[in-house]
Amino acid sequence: MMTIRQEVEALLAALGVPSSLTTSGDLTVRTPITGEIIAQVSTITAEAAKAAIAKAHAAYLEWRNVPAPKRGELIRLLGEELRANIEPLGRLVTIESGKLLSEGQGEVQEMIDICTFAAGLSRQLAGLTVPSERAKHRMMETWHSLGVVGVISAFNFPVAVWSWNAALALVCGDAVVWKPSEKTPLTALATQAIFERAAKKFGAIPAGLATLLIGDAKVGEQLVDSPLIPLVSATGSTAMGRAVAPRLAARFAKAILELGGNNAAIVAPSADLDLTLRAIAFSAMGTAGQRCTTLRRLIVHESIYDKFIPQLKKVYSSVVIGDPGAQGTLVGPLIDERSYKAMQGALEEARSAGATITGGERIETADVEAFYVRPALVEVSSQTETVKRETFAPILYVLKYSDFAGALGLHNDVPQGLSSSIFTMNLREAELFLSVTGSDCGIANVNIGTSGAEIGGAFGGEKETGGGRESGSDAWKQYMRRATNTINYGTDLPLAQGVSFDIA
Ligand code: NAD
C-alpha cells in the first residue's frame, strides 16, 4: 500500500509539478491527516520576490492591451484544465488541508465555476452612459485594468480563493501575484502548473502574468508594501487584516479584506427542525469548523430549546470523525497543534465561566501529530468575550432567547459580520432578519446554513470581517479603475452648473 507521501508524489507528478520543487527546501509541509511530512518546498527570497513583482508589472503593461474577450479565453481554458484535473487536485486539497474528499473536489468545482463566470464576464465589463446636463455632450464610464493584484490566501481554502481573485483580475486585464498560506504550498504549486498548461494552450502570454511566491508573512508584507501593486486581496484572520490594512492605507492602495467570522443562526419557534438540524450539522461541524463561514453561535427560542438541543447533541455524539478521505467520515482533522490548543483554551475559558460543554475532546489516534477532535456544543447563558471571539475550530456556542428583538440583539453583538442565518417559517421574522434592522452581516440566509456560498453572489462581510467582496455579482469592479468621460460634440463650451467664464 502507498504511503501518503508516495501518494502525494504521484498526485504532484500527475498534476505536472516537477519533483525538484517539492523534494528539497526550507519549508516543511505536513498533512494534518497523520501529521507526517509530505514534502519540502523552497521559499522565495526577498530579492527574488521583488524581481517577480516587477516582472508581473511588465506583464500587466502588455496584457492590458489584449481585448477583454480574448483574456476571457485564457480563463475558459483554465476552467477546462481544472475540469480535467478535478480529482487529483481535489485529493491534494484533502491531503494538504484535511477537508473531506467531497469538499476538496468541491473546492476545485468552485474554481471551475468562477472560471465559467469570468469567461462570460469578459464580454460584459461595461460602463454606464450618463445623461449630461449640457447640450451636445455625452458622459460615460470606462473601465480600465488596474495593474498587479496581490493575493494573500489562508490555509482553509488553499486554491479557491486564488481563483476567485485571479479569474476576475485576469479578465479585467490585471496581472496576479499570489502568496498562498505557508501551510498549503503544494496545492498552490499544482494550481500554478495547471495555469501554465492553460496559458500554453492559449498561446503567448506575457511572462510573469500569474506568479506564485511561496513564503511566510514576510513575503505577504512585500505585496502589501510594493508600490507596483495597487490592489491587495488578503484572506485570513482579523489579526492579519489589522496588520495589513494600515500599511495599504498608508500608500493609498486598494484592499479587499476577507477576514474572520463569528457566524450565528437564529432558530425560531416555527422552524422546520428536521431541516434546521441538517443545516446546522453541516455549517457547524463541516470542514471541522475551519471555514470562515462556519456556524459558531446558535440562538434558539426557549420554547423549542429542550426539544431541539438534545437532538443536536445526539448528532454531535454520533458524527463520524477520522480520515477525511475515508467513506462515511464527516469531520476531519484540525490543521495543527496550535489550532487544537486554541480550541482547548476557548473551551477552558467557557467552562470556567459556567458553560455546559458536550464534546470537544481529542480523539486519540496512532498519529501523535494529528489532531482530531469531537465537535463541541457549548451551552452558555450570555455572550462572553470568549463567545465573541472567532476560535477557528468546531465549537458551537448555544444561547437561548425569548423575544425576537433580543435574538437579533445577540446576533449582531459581536465584532465580526460575515455570515448569518435564520430558521423560521414566519415571513415577518424572515423579512425582518434580511432588512436593514436585521442581520448586520455581508451574507444573510433564510432556512439554509451559514456556510457553503455559491460563486454567483458577492462574498464577504462587514465590521472586523474587513468589508471586502469577492467572486460574483459586481465584485469585478474592484479589479478595475473607473474613468468618467465627458465628450463635447457641439461648437459651444457650456460649463456645468451654469458657471460662466468668458475670456472674450
Ligand atoms: P492567517 O491570518 O494566519 O494567514 C492568512 C495568510 O496571511 C497567510 O498566507 C499568511 O502568511 C498571511 N499573513 C499573515 N500575517 C501577515 C502579514 N502581517 N502581512 C502579510 N501577510 C500575512 O489565517 P489562516 O490561519 O491561514 O486562516 C484562517 C483565518 O482566515 C480565519 O480567521 C478565517 O476566518 C479566515 N478566513 C476568512 C475568509 C473570508 O473570506 N472572510 C476565508 C477563509 C479564511
Coordinates of C-alpha atoms in Angstrom, one line a residue, residues 4 59 89 97 139 148 180 209 226 252 305 311 332 342 356 358 378 380 388 393 403 410 412 456 475 489:
I4 CA 0.6 9.3 2.0
A59 CA 3.4 41.5 -17.9
L89 CA -6.2 18.4 -7.3
S97 CA -5.8 21.0 4.3
M139 CA -21.0 61.3 -20.4
V148 CA -0.8 43.9 -10.5
P180 CA -0.6 31.3 -0.5
L209 CA 1.4 37.3 -15.7
S226 CA 5.1 47.2 -3.1
F252 CA -3.5 54.6 -0.7
Y305 CA -34.7 24.6 23.2
Q311 CA -31.5 16.2 19.1
G332 CA -11.6 15.5 9.5
A342 CA -6.7 27.4 20.7
T356 CA -22.1 23.2 29.8
T358 CA -20.7 18.4 25.2
V378 CA -21.2 24.8 24.4
V380 CA -23.8 29.5 27.6
K388 CA -17.4 37.0 20.8
A393 CA -12.3 25.1 15.4
D403 CA -38.2 37.6 22.1
L410 CA -27.5 38.9 20.5
N412 CA -25.3 41.4 16.0
G456 CA -22.5 33.9 -8.3
A475 CA -17.1 42.3 -7.4
Y489 CA -19.8 67.2 -29.9

